[in-house]
PDB file of C-alpha atoms in Angstrom:
ATOM      1  CA  ASP A   1      63.064  15.848   9.761  1.00 60.00           C
ATOM      2  CA  ALA A   2      60.185  14.776  11.962  1.00 78.00           C
ATOM      3  CA  GLY A   3      60.570  11.584  13.904  1.00 92.00           C
ATOM      4  CA  VAL A   4      57.896   8.976  14.430  1.00 95.00           C
ATOM      5  CA  THR A   5      54.703  10.684  15.558  1.00 96.00           C
ATOM      6  CA  GLN A   6      51.894   9.010  17.442  1.00 97.00           C
ATOM      7  CA  SER A   7      48.470  10.254  18.403  1.00 97.00           C
ATOM      8  CA  PRO A   8      46.918  10.686  20.797  1.00 97.00           C
ATOM      9  CA  THR A   9      49.549  10.852  23.527  1.00 96.00           C
ATOM     10  CA  HIS A  10      47.133   9.861  26.269  1.00 96.00           C
ATOM     11  CA  LEU A  11      43.766   8.189  26.202  1.00 96.00           C
ATOM     12  CA  ILE A  12      41.268   6.972  28.770  1.00 98.00           C
ATOM     13  CA  LYS A  13      38.661   4.430  27.713  1.00 98.00           C
ATOM     14  CA  THR A  14      36.047   2.311  29.429  1.00 98.00           C
ATOM     15  CA  ARG A  15      36.013  -1.479  29.376  1.00 98.00           C
ATOM     16  CA  GLY A  16      34.276  -2.819  26.298  1.00 98.00           C
ATOM     17  CA  GLN A  17      34.980   0.238  24.179  1.00 98.00           C
ATOM     18  CA  HIS A  18      36.997   0.402  21.003  1.00 98.00           C
ATOM     19  CA  VAL A  19      40.173   2.440  20.461  1.00 98.00           C
ATOM     20  CA  THR A  20      42.187   3.545  17.424  1.00 98.00           C
ATOM     21  CA  LEU A  21      45.799   4.616  17.752  1.00 98.00           C
ATOM     22  CA  ARG A  22      47.664   6.344  14.949  1.00 98.00           C
ATOM     23  CA  CYS A  23      51.265   6.442  13.826  1.00 98.00           C
ATOM     24  CA  SER A  24      53.160   8.375  11.165  1.00 97.00           C
ATOM     25  CA  PRO A  25      56.578   6.927  10.333  1.00 95.00           C
ATOM     26  CA  ILE A  26      59.715   8.826   9.534  1.00 94.00           C
ATOM     27  CA  SER A  27      59.637  10.156   5.985  1.00 93.00           C
ATOM     28  CA  GLY A  28      61.007   7.515   3.628  1.00 89.00           C
ATOM     29  CA  HIS A  29      60.396   4.633   6.017  1.00 90.00           C
ATOM     30  CA  LYS A  30      58.093   1.957   4.660  1.00 90.00           C
ATOM     31  CA  SER A  31      57.791  -0.355   7.647  1.00 89.00           C
ATOM     32  CA  VAL A  32      55.768   0.222  10.782  1.00 92.00           C
ATOM     33  CA  SER A  33      55.641  -2.022  13.822  1.00 92.00           C
ATOM     34  CA  TRP A  34      53.469  -1.832  16.925  1.00 96.00           C
ATOM     35  CA  TYR A  35      54.473  -2.804  20.453  1.00 96.00           C
ATOM     36  CA  GLN A  36      52.644  -2.963  23.764  1.00 98.00           C
ATOM     37  CA  GLN A  37      54.546  -2.082  26.923  1.00 97.00           C
ATOM     38  CA  VAL A  38      52.872  -2.724  30.239  1.00 97.00           C
ATOM     39  CA  LEU A  39      54.307  -1.065  33.314  1.00 92.00           C
ATOM     40  CA  GLY A  40      57.583  -2.562  34.432  1.00 91.00           C
ATOM     41  CA  GLN A  41      58.015  -4.777  31.377  1.00 94.00           C
ATOM     42  CA  GLY A  42      59.774  -4.610  28.054  1.00 96.00           C
ATOM     43  CA  PRO A  43      57.788  -3.865  24.887  1.00 96.00           C
ATOM     44  CA  GLN A  44      55.995  -6.814  23.309  1.00 96.00           C
ATOM     45  CA  PHE A  45      55.624  -7.116  19.553  1.00 93.00           C
ATOM     46  CA  ILE A  46      52.073  -6.868  18.226  1.00 95.00           C
ATOM     47  CA  PHE A  47      52.216  -6.264  14.463  1.00 91.00           C
ATOM     48  CA  GLN A  48      54.559  -5.384  11.652  1.00 90.00           C
ATOM     49  CA  TYR A  49      53.513  -3.863   8.344  1.00 90.00           C
ATOM     50  CA  TYR A  50      55.487  -3.221   5.209  1.00 87.00           C
ATOM     51  CA  GLU A  51      54.148  -1.795   1.975  1.00 86.00           C
ATOM     52  CA  LYS A  52      50.621  -2.023   3.395  1.00 89.00           C
ATOM     53  CA  GLU A  53      50.869  -5.745   4.039  1.00 89.00           C
ATOM     54  CA  GLU A  54      51.040  -7.516   7.368  1.00 89.00           C
ATOM     55  CA  ARG A  55      54.477  -9.090   7.669  1.00 86.00           C
ATOM     56  CA  GLY A  56      54.431 -10.253  11.253  1.00 85.00           C
ATOM     57  CA  ARG A  57      52.063 -10.778  14.124  1.00 89.00           C
ATOM     58  CA  GLY A  58      52.800 -11.337  17.804  1.00 90.00           C
ATOM     59  CA  ASN A  59      50.850 -13.377  20.308  1.00 92.00           C
ATOM     60  CA  PHE A  60      47.864 -11.089  20.747  1.00 96.00           C
ATOM     61  CA  PRO A  61      44.139 -11.861  20.509  1.00 97.00           C
ATOM     62  CA  ASP A  62      42.032 -11.073  17.468  1.00 96.00           C
ATOM     63  CA  ARG A  63      40.681  -8.019  19.270  1.00 98.00           C
ATOM     64  CA  PHE A  64      43.881  -6.356  18.069  1.00 98.00           C
ATOM     65  CA  SER A  65      44.086  -5.376  14.418  1.00 97.00           C
ATOM     66  CA  ALA A  66      46.062  -2.910  12.354  1.00 97.00           C
ATOM     67  CA  ARG A  67      46.500  -1.550   8.901  1.00 96.00           C
ATOM     68  CA  GLN A  68      48.931   0.540   6.908  1.00 96.00           C
ATOM     69  CA  PHE A  69      47.905   3.205   4.452  1.00 96.00           C
ATOM     70  CA  PRO A  70      49.419   4.187   1.063  1.00 95.00           C
ATOM     71  CA  ASN A  71      51.338   7.018   2.759  1.00 94.00           C
ATOM     72  CA  TYR A  72      52.824   4.382   5.137  1.00 95.00           C
ATOM     73  CA  SER A  73      51.039   5.701   8.212  1.00 97.00           C
ATOM     74  CA  SER A  74      49.357   3.103  10.340  1.00 97.00           C
ATOM     75  CA  GLU A  75      46.479   2.518  12.724  1.00 98.00           C
ATOM     76  CA  LEU A  76      46.216   0.056  15.567  1.00 98.00           C
ATOM     77  CA  ASN A  77      42.696  -0.904  16.574  1.00 98.00           C
ATOM     78  CA  VAL A  78      41.685  -2.656  19.754  1.00 98.00           C
ATOM     79  CA  ASN A  79      38.125  -3.864  20.268  1.00 98.00           C
ATOM     80  CA  ALA A  80      36.285  -4.836  23.445  1.00 98.00           C
ATOM     81  CA  LEU A  81      38.877  -3.225  25.695  1.00 98.00           C
ATOM     82  CA  LEU A  82      39.909  -5.006  28.857  1.00 98.00           C
ATOM     83  CA  LEU A  83      41.562  -3.547  31.941  1.00 98.00           C
ATOM     84  CA  GLY A  84      44.667  -5.517  30.988  1.00 97.00           C
ATOM     85  CA  ASP A  85      44.982  -3.556  27.745  1.00 98.00           C
ATOM     86  CA  SER A  86      46.147  -0.560  29.766  1.00 98.00           C
ATOM     87  CA  ALA A  87      49.672   0.069  28.552  1.00 98.00           C
ATOM     88  CA  LEU A  88      51.999   2.276  26.552  1.00 97.00           C
ATOM     89  CA  TYR A  89      51.571   1.510  22.864  1.00 98.00           C
ATOM     90  CA  LEU A  90      54.691   2.183  20.863  1.00 96.00           C
ATOM     91  CA  CYS A  91      55.034   2.545  17.139  1.00 96.00           C
ATOM     92  CA  ALA A  92      58.350   1.981  15.406  1.00 93.00           C
ATOM     93  CA  SER A  93      59.336   2.777  11.863  1.00 92.00           C
ATOM     94  CA  SER A  94      62.215   1.445   9.834  1.00 87.00           C
ATOM     95  CA  TRP A  95      63.398   1.834   6.309  1.00 81.00           C
ATOM     96  CA  GLY A  96      62.387  -1.688   5.606  1.00 69.00           C
ATOM     97  CA  GLN A  97      65.218  -3.673   4.139  1.00 53.00           C
ATOM     98  CA  GLY A  98      66.511  -6.420   6.407  1.00 56.00           C
ATOM     99  CA  ASN A  99      67.013  -5.800  10.069  1.00 60.00           C
ATOM    100  CA  THR A 100      67.612  -2.108  10.004  1.00 69.00           C
ATOM    101  CA  GLU A 101      67.271  -0.219  13.235  1.00 80.00           C
ATOM    102  CA  ALA A 102      63.766   0.723  14.332  1.00 86.00           C
ATOM    103  CA  PHE A 103      63.007   4.237  15.497  1.00 91.00           C
ATOM    104  CA  PHE A 104      60.266   4.624  18.061  1.00 93.00           C
ATOM    105  CA  GLY A 105      57.672   7.265  18.732  1.00 94.00           C
ATOM    106  CA  GLN A 106      56.844   8.533  22.200  1.00 93.00           C
ATOM    107  CA  GLY A 107      53.893   6.218  22.439  1.00 95.00           C
ATOM    108  CA  THR A 108      50.236   6.432  23.352  1.00 97.00           C
ATOM    109  CA  ARG A 109      49.437   5.854  26.993  1.00 97.00           C
ATOM    110  CA  LEU A 110      46.123   3.972  27.098  1.00 98.00           C
ATOM    111  CA  THR A 111      44.260   3.614  30.361  1.00 98.00           C
ATOM    112  CA  VAL A 112      41.213   1.354  30.488  1.00 98.00           C
ATOM    113  CA  VAL A 113      38.880   1.929  33.436  1.00 97.00           C
TER     114      VAL A 113
ATOM    115  CA  ALA B   1      62.347 -19.932  21.204  1.00 78.00           C
ATOM    116  CA  GLN B   2      64.038 -16.585  21.386  1.00 87.00           C
ATOM    117  CA  LYS B   3      64.499 -14.908  24.731  1.00 94.00           C
ATOM    118  CA  VAL B   4      66.380 -11.977  26.245  1.00 97.00           C
ATOM    119  CA  THR B   5      67.249 -11.870  29.921  1.00 97.00           C
ATOM    120  CA  GLN B   6      68.314  -8.761  31.769  1.00 98.00           C
ATOM    121  CA  ALA B   7      68.895 -10.066  35.258  1.00 96.00           C
ATOM    122  CA  GLN B   8      69.553  -6.664  36.821  1.00 97.00           C
ATOM    123  CA  THR B   9      66.235  -5.005  37.550  1.00 97.00           C
ATOM    124  CA  GLU B  10      67.644  -1.840  39.087  1.00 97.00           C
ATOM    125  CA  ILE B  11      71.115  -0.369  39.452  1.00 98.00           C
ATOM    126  CA  SER B  12      72.037   2.739  41.406  1.00 98.00           C
ATOM    127  CA  VAL B  13      75.390   4.458  41.015  1.00 97.00           C
ATOM    128  CA  VAL B  14      76.955   7.770  41.855  1.00 97.00           C
ATOM    129  CA  GLU B  15      78.039  10.098  39.108  1.00 97.00           C
ATOM    130  CA  LYS B  16      81.395   9.266  37.489  1.00 97.00           C
ATOM    131  CA  GLU B  17      81.156   5.602  38.382  1.00 97.00           C
ATOM    132  CA  ASP B  18      81.360   3.041  35.599  1.00 97.00           C
ATOM    133  CA  VAL B  19      78.378   0.726  35.259  1.00 98.00           C
ATOM    134  CA  THR B  20      77.765  -2.423  33.209  1.00 98.00           C
ATOM    135  CA  LEU B  21      74.326  -3.601  32.186  1.00 98.00           C
ATOM    136  CA  ASP B  22      74.093  -7.301  31.474  1.00 98.00           C
ATOM    137  CA  CYS B  23      72.178  -8.956  28.658  1.00 98.00           C
ATOM    138  CA  VAL B  24      71.953 -12.674  27.934  1.00 98.00           C
ATOM    139  CA  TYR B  25      70.044 -13.977  24.950  1.00 97.00           C
ATOM    140  CA  GLU B  26      68.762 -17.290  23.617  1.00 96.00           C
ATOM    141  CA  THR B  27      68.160 -18.131  19.990  1.00 92.00           C
ATOM    142  CA  ARG B  28      68.438 -21.114  17.691  1.00 89.00           C
ATOM    143  CA  ASP B  29      69.226 -18.907  14.716  1.00 85.00           C
ATOM    144  CA  THR B  30      72.785 -18.667  13.509  1.00 86.00           C
ATOM    145  CA  THR B  31      72.140 -15.221  12.114  1.00 86.00           C
ATOM    146  CA  TYR B  32      70.491 -12.658  14.335  1.00 89.00           C
ATOM    147  CA  TYR B  33      70.719  -9.068  15.493  1.00 90.00           C
ATOM    148  CA  LEU B  34      71.138  -7.540  18.910  1.00 93.00           C
ATOM    149  CA  PHE B  35      70.109  -4.069  19.976  1.00 94.00           C
ATOM    150  CA  TRP B  36      70.250  -1.731  22.938  1.00 96.00           C
ATOM    151  CA  TYR B  37      67.651   0.952  23.521  1.00 96.00           C
ATOM    152  CA  LYS B  38      67.369   3.669  26.166  1.00 97.00           C
ATOM    153  CA  GLN B  39      63.970   4.711  27.506  1.00 96.00           C
ATOM    154  CA  PRO B  40      63.957   8.007  29.400  1.00 93.00           C
ATOM    155  CA  PRO B  41      60.907   9.024  31.463  1.00 88.00           C
ATOM    156  CA  SER B  42      59.333  10.573  28.357  1.00 86.00           C
ATOM    157  CA  GLY B  43      58.707   7.035  27.118  1.00 87.00           C
ATOM    158  CA  GLU B  44      60.340   7.151  23.702  1.00 89.00           C
ATOM    159  CA  LEU B  45      62.772   4.327  23.014  1.00 93.00           C
ATOM    160  CA  VAL B  46      66.077   5.730  21.815  1.00 94.00           C
ATOM    161  CA  PHE B  47      68.193   3.504  19.597  1.00 92.00           C
ATOM    162  CA  LEU B  48      71.770   3.033  20.834  1.00 94.00           C
ATOM    163  CA  ILE B  49      73.323   0.202  18.850  1.00 92.00           C
ATOM    164  CA  ARG B  50      72.664  -2.704  16.495  1.00 89.00           C
ATOM    165  CA  ARG B  51      75.050  -5.629  16.169  1.00 89.00           C
ATOM    166  CA  ASN B  52      74.771  -8.662  13.905  1.00 87.00           C
ATOM    167  CA  SER B  53      75.768 -12.109  15.032  1.00 90.00           C
ATOM    168  CA  PHE B  54      78.786 -12.284  12.744  1.00 88.00           C
ATOM    169  CA  ASP B  55      80.419  -9.183  14.117  1.00 85.00           C
ATOM    170  CA  GLU B  56      81.925  -9.890  17.514  1.00 83.00           C
ATOM    171  CA  GLN B  57      84.085  -6.815  17.608  1.00 84.00           C
ATOM    172  CA  ASN B  58      83.508  -4.692  20.638  1.00 85.00           C
ATOM    173  CA  GLU B  59      82.310  -1.189  19.960  1.00 87.00           C
ATOM    174  CA  ILE B  60      82.923   2.102  21.689  1.00 88.00           C
ATOM    175  CA  SER B  61      80.933   5.268  21.196  1.00 90.00           C
ATOM    176  CA  GLY B  62      81.986   8.044  23.512  1.00 93.00           C
ATOM    177  CA  ARG B  63      81.256   6.927  27.063  1.00 95.00           C
ATOM    178  CA  TYR B  64      79.342   3.879  25.821  1.00 96.00           C
ATOM    179  CA  SER B  65      80.864   0.531  24.987  1.00 95.00           C
ATOM    180  CA  TRP B  66      79.440  -2.863  24.140  1.00 95.00           C
ATOM    181  CA  ASN B  67      80.925  -6.298  24.663  1.00 95.00           C
ATOM    182  CA  PHE B  68      79.468  -9.033  22.461  1.00 95.00           C
ATOM    183  CA  GLN B  69      80.479 -12.588  23.364  1.00 94.00           C
ATOM    184  CA  LYS B  70      78.849 -15.271  21.278  1.00 93.00           C
ATOM    185  CA  SER B  71      80.369 -18.039  23.394  1.00 93.00           C
ATOM    186  CA  THR B  72      78.370 -16.919  26.404  1.00 95.00           C
ATOM    187  CA  SER B  73      75.414 -15.471  24.455  1.00 96.00           C
ATOM    188  CA  SER B  74      75.931 -12.116  26.088  1.00 96.00           C
ATOM    189  CA  PHE B  75      75.817  -8.550  24.840  1.00 96.00           C
ATOM    190  CA  ASN B  76      76.751  -6.310  27.749  1.00 97.00           C
ATOM    191  CA  PHE B  77      76.653  -2.533  27.810  1.00 97.00           C
ATOM    192  CA  THR B  78      79.051  -0.366  29.813  1.00 97.00           C
ATOM    193  CA  ILE B  79      78.695   3.309  30.571  1.00 97.00           C
ATOM    194  CA  THR B  80      81.954   4.920  31.625  1.00 97.00           C
ATOM    195  CA  ALA B  81      81.947   7.910  33.968  1.00 97.00           C
ATOM    196  CA  SER B  82      78.166   7.847  34.345  1.00 97.00           C
ATOM    197  CA  GLN B  83      76.177  11.076  34.425  1.00 97.00           C
ATOM    198  CA  VAL B  84      72.788  11.986  35.858  1.00 96.00           C
ATOM    199  CA  VAL B  85      71.425  12.238  32.305  1.00 95.00           C
ATOM    200  CA  ASP B  86      72.150   8.530  31.860  1.00 97.00           C
ATOM    201  CA  SER B  87      69.315   7.740  34.273  1.00 97.00           C
ATOM    202  CA  ALA B  88      66.764   5.747  32.294  1.00 97.00           C
ATOM    203  CA  VAL B  89      65.529   2.249  31.609  1.00 98.00           C
ATOM    204  CA  TYR B  90      67.786   0.335  29.248  1.00 98.00           C
ATOM    205  CA  PHE B  91      66.516  -2.493  27.093  1.00 98.00           C
ATOM    206  CA  CYS B  92      68.403  -5.180  25.284  1.00 97.00           C
ATOM    207  CA  ALA B  93      66.597  -6.700  22.293  1.00 95.00           C
ATOM    208  CA  LEU B  94      67.019  -9.518  19.791  1.00 93.00           C
ATOM    209  CA  SER B  95      65.644 -10.079  16.313  1.00 88.00           C
ATOM    210  CA  GLU B  96      65.965 -12.958  13.920  1.00 80.00           C
ATOM    211  CA  ALA B  97      67.566 -12.295  10.559  1.00 67.00           C
ATOM    212  CA  ARG B  98      65.041 -11.664   7.837  1.00 63.00           C
ATOM    213  CA  PRO B  99      67.116 -10.408   4.941  1.00 56.00           C
ATOM    214  CA  ASN B 100      64.383 -10.838   2.357  1.00 54.00           C
ATOM    215  CA  GLN B 101      61.689  -9.332   4.469  1.00 55.00           C
ATOM    216  CA  ALA B 102      61.180  -5.945   5.856  1.00 52.00           C
ATOM    217  CA  GLY B 103      61.303  -4.379   9.233  1.00 50.00           C
ATOM    218  CA  THR B 104      62.265  -5.713  12.583  1.00 58.00           C
ATOM    219  CA  ALA B 105      60.245  -7.703  15.100  1.00 82.00           C
ATOM    220  CA  LEU B 106      62.167  -7.144  18.284  1.00 90.00           C
ATOM    221  CA  ILE B 107      62.146  -9.332  21.357  1.00 92.00           C
ATOM    222  CA  PHE B 108      62.946  -7.219  24.383  1.00 95.00           C
ATOM    223  CA  GLY B 109      64.262  -8.038  27.799  1.00 97.00           C
ATOM    224  CA  LYS B 110      62.468  -6.655  30.831  1.00 97.00           C
ATOM    225  CA  GLY B 111      64.866  -3.773  31.104  1.00 97.00           C
ATOM    226  CA  THR B 112      67.302  -2.441  33.682  1.00 98.00           C
ATOM    227  CA  THR B 113      66.495   0.787  35.481  1.00 98.00           C
ATOM    228  CA  LEU B 114      69.649   2.829  35.964  1.00 98.00           C
ATOM    229  CA  SER B 115      69.646   5.629  38.519  1.00 97.00           C
ATOM    230  CA  VAL B 116      72.647   7.939  38.583  1.00 97.00           C
ATOM    231  CA  SER B 117      72.820  10.333  41.512  1.00 96.00           C
ATOM    232  CA  SER B 118      74.988  13.427  41.798  1.00 94.00           C
TER     233      SER B 118
END
């Protein structure tokens, strides 16, 4: 079975641009969460989606948005990119009931120049 | 507020040494979950263990063992007879219990970088 897949793996954008990151969860998993990990830090929670509805949001500005599709895949969108948005963006999927373990993808490395 | 502290930023050991990674957490919840993840250079976070707050039994899985002590709010991770392949960043994480909701919003510590040399 395929694990969590994220695309693209690497991305370079210019300040002010917009970016869309994609995530496909493990087959059968209905919950997707997004995390931002800046260099040298632990991942920080951005969003959580379950059954296409937002179920949790971390302390991130409105420039960050996400959605989940009927097939449970998800997109993370970031508008008006800042240099500080440079980070590894991780997607995690879980089955969805209670606090089951989350399985992470390899992430998208975003560099804003 | 919930918080996870991993006071050890970096640890270096020689192969076959035992090593313990410390994790201290803060939460006002009486029901919560604790996790350990391994992050190799490839970047993917690899799940190691999940423990709920009502289960204080220590757990052993091969060379890995975990010591959960509610009294000191600690969830430490020991690798016995370390190997070069254990070199990675290790994260401890906490989540509140949400039994009627889905998924897991994890609060991570800053991680401990473990370097095992041969």
